[in-house]
Short mmCIF file of C-alpha atoms in Angstrom, two decimals:
data_model
loop_
_atom_site.label_atom_id
_atom_site.label_comp_id
_atom_site.label_asym_id
_atom_site.label_seq_id
_atom_site.Cartn_x
_atom_site.Cartn_y
_atom_site.Cartn_z
CA GLY A 1 -4.69 -3.44 1.64
CA ALA A 2 -1.84 -1.26 2.35
CA GLY A 3 -3.20 1.83 0.71
CA VAL A 4 -6.23 4.14 1.08
CA SER A 5 -9.11 2.55 0.17
CA GLN A 6 -12.39 4.18 -0.81
CA SER A 7 -16.06 3.08 -1.70
CA PRO A 8 -18.23 2.97 -3.58
CA ARG A 9 -15.81 3.72 -6.38
CA TYR A 10 -18.72 4.92 -8.85
CA LYS A 11 -22.15 6.25 -7.49
CA VAL A 12 -24.90 7.69 -9.72
CA ALA A 13 -27.46 9.63 -7.50
CA LYS A 14 -30.70 11.10 -8.53
CA ARG A 15 -30.78 14.94 -7.43
CA GLY A 16 -32.29 15.25 -3.92
CA GLN A 17 -30.96 11.76 -2.83
CA ASP A 18 -28.46 11.55 0.16
CA VAL A 19 -25.16 9.77 -0.59
CA ALA A 20 -22.42 8.38 1.78
CA LEU A 21 -18.97 7.91 0.80
CA ARG A 22 -16.56 5.74 2.77
CA CYS A 23 -12.85 6.01 3.32
CA ASP A 24 -10.58 3.25 5.08
CA PRO A 25 -7.01 5.38 5.88
CA ILE A 26 -3.66 3.45 5.91
CA SER A 27 -3.53 1.68 9.10
CA GLY A 28 -2.30 3.70 11.94
CA HIS A 29 -2.39 7.14 10.01
CA VAL A 30 -3.53 9.84 12.42
CA SER A 31 -4.63 12.37 9.62
CA LEU A 32 -7.57 12.07 7.39
CA PHE A 33 -8.48 14.40 4.65
CA TRP A 34 -11.40 14.76 2.35
CA TYR A 35 -10.87 16.56 -1.08
CA GLN A 36 -13.28 17.41 -3.91
CA GLN A 37 -12.16 17.25 -7.47
CA ALA A 38 -14.21 18.55 -10.27
CA LEU A 39 -13.37 17.41 -13.89
CA GLY A 40 -10.26 18.79 -15.30
CA GLN A 41 -9.23 20.67 -11.93
CA GLY A 42 -6.93 20.18 -9.25
CA PRO A 43 -8.46 18.76 -5.85
CA GLU A 44 -9.98 21.34 -3.43
CA PHE A 45 -9.74 20.75 0.47
CA LEU A 46 -12.95 19.71 2.13
CA THR A 47 -11.96 18.82 5.69
CA TYR A 48 -9.44 17.34 7.98
CA PHE A 49 -9.45 14.93 10.95
CA GLN A 50 -6.61 14.34 13.56
CA ASN A 51 -7.86 10.94 15.07
CA GLU A 52 -11.63 11.35 15.80
CA ALA A 53 -11.41 15.13 15.95
CA GLN A 54 -12.54 17.20 13.10
CA LEU A 55 -10.05 20.10 13.12
CA ASP A 56 -10.82 21.74 9.88
CA LYS A 57 -13.91 21.91 7.88
CA SER A 58 -13.42 25.26 6.18
CA GLY A 59 -13.81 23.64 2.76
CA LEU A 60 -17.17 21.85 3.14
CA PRO A 61 -19.37 24.09 0.50
CA SER A 62 -22.32 23.79 2.16
CA ASP A 63 -24.25 22.47 5.38
CA ARG A 64 -25.55 19.63 3.10
CA PHE A 65 -21.84 18.08 3.52
CA PHE A 66 -21.00 16.26 6.78
CA ALA A 67 -18.15 14.24 7.52
CA GLU A 68 -17.16 11.96 10.52
CA ARG A 69 -14.42 9.61 11.74
CA PRO A 70 -16.00 8.50 15.02
CA GLU A 71 -13.49 5.94 16.12
CA GLY A 72 -10.31 7.54 14.48
CA SER A 73 -10.07 5.15 11.69
CA VAL A 74 -12.69 4.79 9.05
CA SER A 75 -14.42 8.15 7.81
CA THR A 76 -17.70 8.90 5.87
CA LEU A 77 -18.44 11.77 3.99
CA LYS A 78 -22.05 12.36 3.60
CA ILE A 79 -24.14 14.66 1.15
CA GLN A 80 -27.56 15.25 1.66
CA ARG A 81 -30.10 16.31 -0.86
CA THR A 82 -27.60 16.03 -3.73
CA GLN A 83 -27.41 18.65 -6.32
CA GLN A 84 -25.92 18.59 -9.83
CA GLU A 85 -22.98 20.75 -8.86
CA ASP A 86 -22.01 18.08 -6.34
CA SER A 87 -20.81 15.64 -9.24
CA ALA A 88 -17.22 15.27 -8.79
CA VAL A 89 -14.44 13.00 -7.59
CA TYR A 90 -14.12 12.80 -3.97
CA LEU A 91 -10.78 11.88 -2.78
CA CYS A 92 -9.71 10.60 0.57
CA ALA A 93 -6.28 10.67 1.82
CA SER A 94 -4.38 9.95 5.00
CA SER A 95 -0.81 10.62 6.54
CA LEU A 96 1.12 9.38 9.62
CA HIS A 97 1.30 12.39 11.48
CA GLY A 98 -1.01 14.95 13.11
CA GLY A 99 -0.40 18.62 12.98
CA TYR A 100 2.02 20.31 10.81
CA TYR A 101 5.03 18.51 9.64
CA SER A 102 6.05 19.74 6.19
CA GLY A 103 7.67 16.32 4.99
CA ASN A 104 4.42 14.59 6.11
CA THR A 105 3.44 12.72 2.98
CA ILE A 106 -0.15 12.57 2.26
CA TYR A 107 -1.37 9.48 0.42
CA PHE A 108 -4.55 9.43 -1.62
CA GLY A 109 -7.25 6.94 -2.47
CA GLU A 110 -8.47 6.10 -5.91
CA GLY A 111 -11.41 8.36 -5.01
CA SER A 112 -15.24 7.94 -5.38
CA TRP A 113 -16.62 9.31 -8.66
CA LEU A 114 -20.03 10.94 -7.71
CA THR A 115 -22.45 11.82 -10.73
CA VAL A 116 -25.79 13.62 -9.66
CA VAL A 117 -28.61 13.10 -12.48
CA ALA B 1 -4.31 35.15 -5.48
CA GLN B 2 -3.54 31.51 -6.52
CA LYS B 3 -1.49 29.59 -4.15
CA ILE B 4 -0.25 27.34 -6.56
CA THR B 5 0.02 28.25 -10.37
CA GLN B 6 0.66 25.53 -13.06
CA THR B 7 0.82 27.53 -16.38
CA GLN B 8 0.98 24.64 -18.82
CA PRO B 9 -2.49 23.12 -19.26
CA GLY B 10 -0.99 20.48 -21.39
CA MET B 11 2.28 18.87 -22.96
CA PHE B 12 3.47 16.31 -25.45
CA VAL B 13 6.98 14.82 -24.83
CA GLN B 14 8.78 12.04 -26.97
CA GLU B 15 9.44 8.87 -25.30
CA LYS B 16 13.12 8.83 -23.69
CA GLU B 17 13.28 12.62 -23.60
CA ALA B 18 13.20 14.86 -20.74
CA VAL B 19 10.21 17.14 -19.84
CA THR B 20 9.90 19.98 -17.37
CA LEU B 21 6.54 20.87 -15.49
CA ASP B 22 6.19 24.37 -14.18
CA CYS B 23 4.99 25.34 -10.90
CA THR B 24 5.10 28.58 -8.94
CA TYR B 25 3.64 29.48 -5.61
CA ASP B 26 2.76 32.24 -3.39
CA THR B 27 3.12 32.22 0.38
CA SER B 28 4.57 34.36 3.11
CA ASP B 29 4.91 31.55 5.54
CA PRO B 30 8.45 30.93 5.95
CA SER B 31 7.99 27.04 6.62
CA TYR B 32 6.33 25.04 3.94
CA GLY B 33 6.58 21.97 1.88
CA LEU B 34 6.08 21.57 -1.86
CA PHE B 35 4.84 18.25 -3.33
CA TRP B 36 4.05 16.77 -6.87
CA TYR B 37 1.67 14.25 -7.45
CA LYS B 38 0.73 12.00 -10.71
CA GLN B 39 -2.82 11.19 -11.58
CA PRO B 40 -3.27 8.72 -14.27
CA SER B 41 -6.83 7.99 -15.70
CA SER B 42 -7.64 5.61 -12.79
CA GLY B 43 -8.01 8.67 -10.52
CA GLU B 44 -5.48 7.87 -7.88
CA MET B 45 -3.12 10.50 -6.75
CA ILE B 46 0.37 9.04 -6.62
CA PHE B 47 2.89 11.03 -4.55
CA LEU B 48 6.05 11.60 -6.63
CA ILE B 49 8.45 13.97 -4.79
CA TYR B 50 8.83 16.43 -2.01
CA GLN B 51 10.75 19.59 -1.22
CA GLY B 52 10.92 21.61 2.21
CA SER B 53 11.42 25.01 2.21
CA TYR B 54 14.55 24.78 4.39
CA ASP B 55 16.23 22.22 2.31
CA GLN B 56 19.48 23.21 0.86
CA GLN B 57 19.44 20.48 -2.08
CA ASN B 58 17.00 19.99 -4.73
CA ALA B 59 14.97 16.81 -4.05
CA THR B 60 15.36 13.83 -6.41
CA GLU B 61 13.58 10.36 -6.51
CA GLY B 62 14.47 8.27 -9.41
CA ARG B 63 13.70 9.90 -12.66
CA TYR B 64 12.09 12.76 -10.85
CA SER B 65 13.86 15.77 -9.60
CA LEU B 66 12.53 18.99 -8.46
CA ASN B 67 14.11 22.32 -9.53
CA PHE B 68 13.73 24.51 -6.29
CA GLN B 69 14.16 28.12 -6.67
CA LYS B 70 13.18 29.61 -3.44
CA ALA B 71 13.70 33.42 -4.44
CA ARG B 72 11.66 32.86 -7.61
CA LYS B 73 8.98 30.84 -5.70
CA SER B 74 9.10 28.14 -8.31
CA ALA B 75 9.27 24.27 -7.90
CA ASN B 76 9.60 22.66 -11.29
CA LEU B 77 9.49 18.99 -11.80
CA VAL B 78 11.79 17.40 -14.18
CA ILE B 79 11.10 13.93 -15.58
CA SER B 80 13.85 12.30 -17.19
CA ALA B 81 13.82 9.68 -19.86
CA SER B 82 10.00 9.77 -20.27
CA GLN B 83 8.11 6.62 -20.59
CA LEU B 84 4.70 5.75 -21.93
CA GLY B 85 3.42 5.17 -18.60
CA ASP B 86 4.35 8.79 -17.48
CA SER B 87 1.32 10.03 -19.48
CA ALA B 88 -0.97 11.48 -16.82
CA MET B 89 -1.99 14.60 -15.03
CA TYR B 90 0.59 16.11 -12.84
CA PHE B 91 -0.20 18.41 -9.78
CA CYS B 92 1.77 20.60 -7.84
CA ALA B 93 0.81 21.12 -4.33
CA MET B 94 1.90 23.00 -1.17
CA ARG B 95 1.54 22.80 2.57
CA GLU B 96 2.02 25.82 4.76
CA ALA B 97 2.74 25.71 8.50
CA GLU B 98 0.22 28.22 9.15
CA ALA B 99 -2.55 26.15 7.28
CA GLY B 100 -1.93 23.27 9.16
CA ASN B 101 -1.82 19.84 7.69
CA LYS B 102 -3.70 20.46 4.49
CA LEU B 103 -2.50 20.59 0.84
CA THR B 104 -3.35 23.08 -1.70
CA PHE B 105 -3.22 22.16 -5.28
CA GLY B 106 -2.65 23.66 -8.44
CA GLY B 107 -4.68 23.14 -11.66
CA GLY B 108 -2.40 20.58 -13.13
CA THR B 109 -0.70 19.65 -16.36
CA ARG B 110 -1.59 16.85 -18.57
CA VAL B 111 1.34 15.15 -20.09
CA LEU B 112 1.23 12.87 -23.06
CA VAL B 113 4.41 10.92 -24.07
CA LYS B 114 4.51 10.11 -27.49
CA PRO B 115 6.05 6.85 -28.82
#
């Protein structure tokens, strides 16, 4: 498809279980972002890739969160030993350019809705 | 301090009327961009409109316009001729040159269009 694709769309995990969320960015997009959105709040930045390089992971809440983009296209966000506070929508986004360019539009996927029980 | 503030948690608007959604921002970076996104119940963040800090004119995209008041650090979104499909959450976001490529979002405003 032409947009950012995320899978799974919905995931229910038992506390302590590991989960992996996949993101297929728009073809040719250099930049890829992961955001976490709690219910009723705005998205919070987690991490940013420029091609395969993870340039910013300042938003990852703990060392249980790990992201990779090994070939500069598809990315996976992995959450180890999930906790109830990890329940949120995880949004992936991509943009054409790398680096700062103010008009560089960021396009989002529909998100992966994670519920930890 | 909050980088992006949206003071209206929810709003009702009559179909076919205009609505203004408030957004104020805080930055000392002279180079930045402001964005508005729409998030329907499906969850996808849909890009609506962009305004750069050096742009002289207010941005417009169809029924969306951005009322950019740089000195007041506000970037309000105006939706004209509201439609039922405009019912959604609306988020204001900012990208700063010093912060790299990432967006910082406000808390959002929920809009409900009444027939």
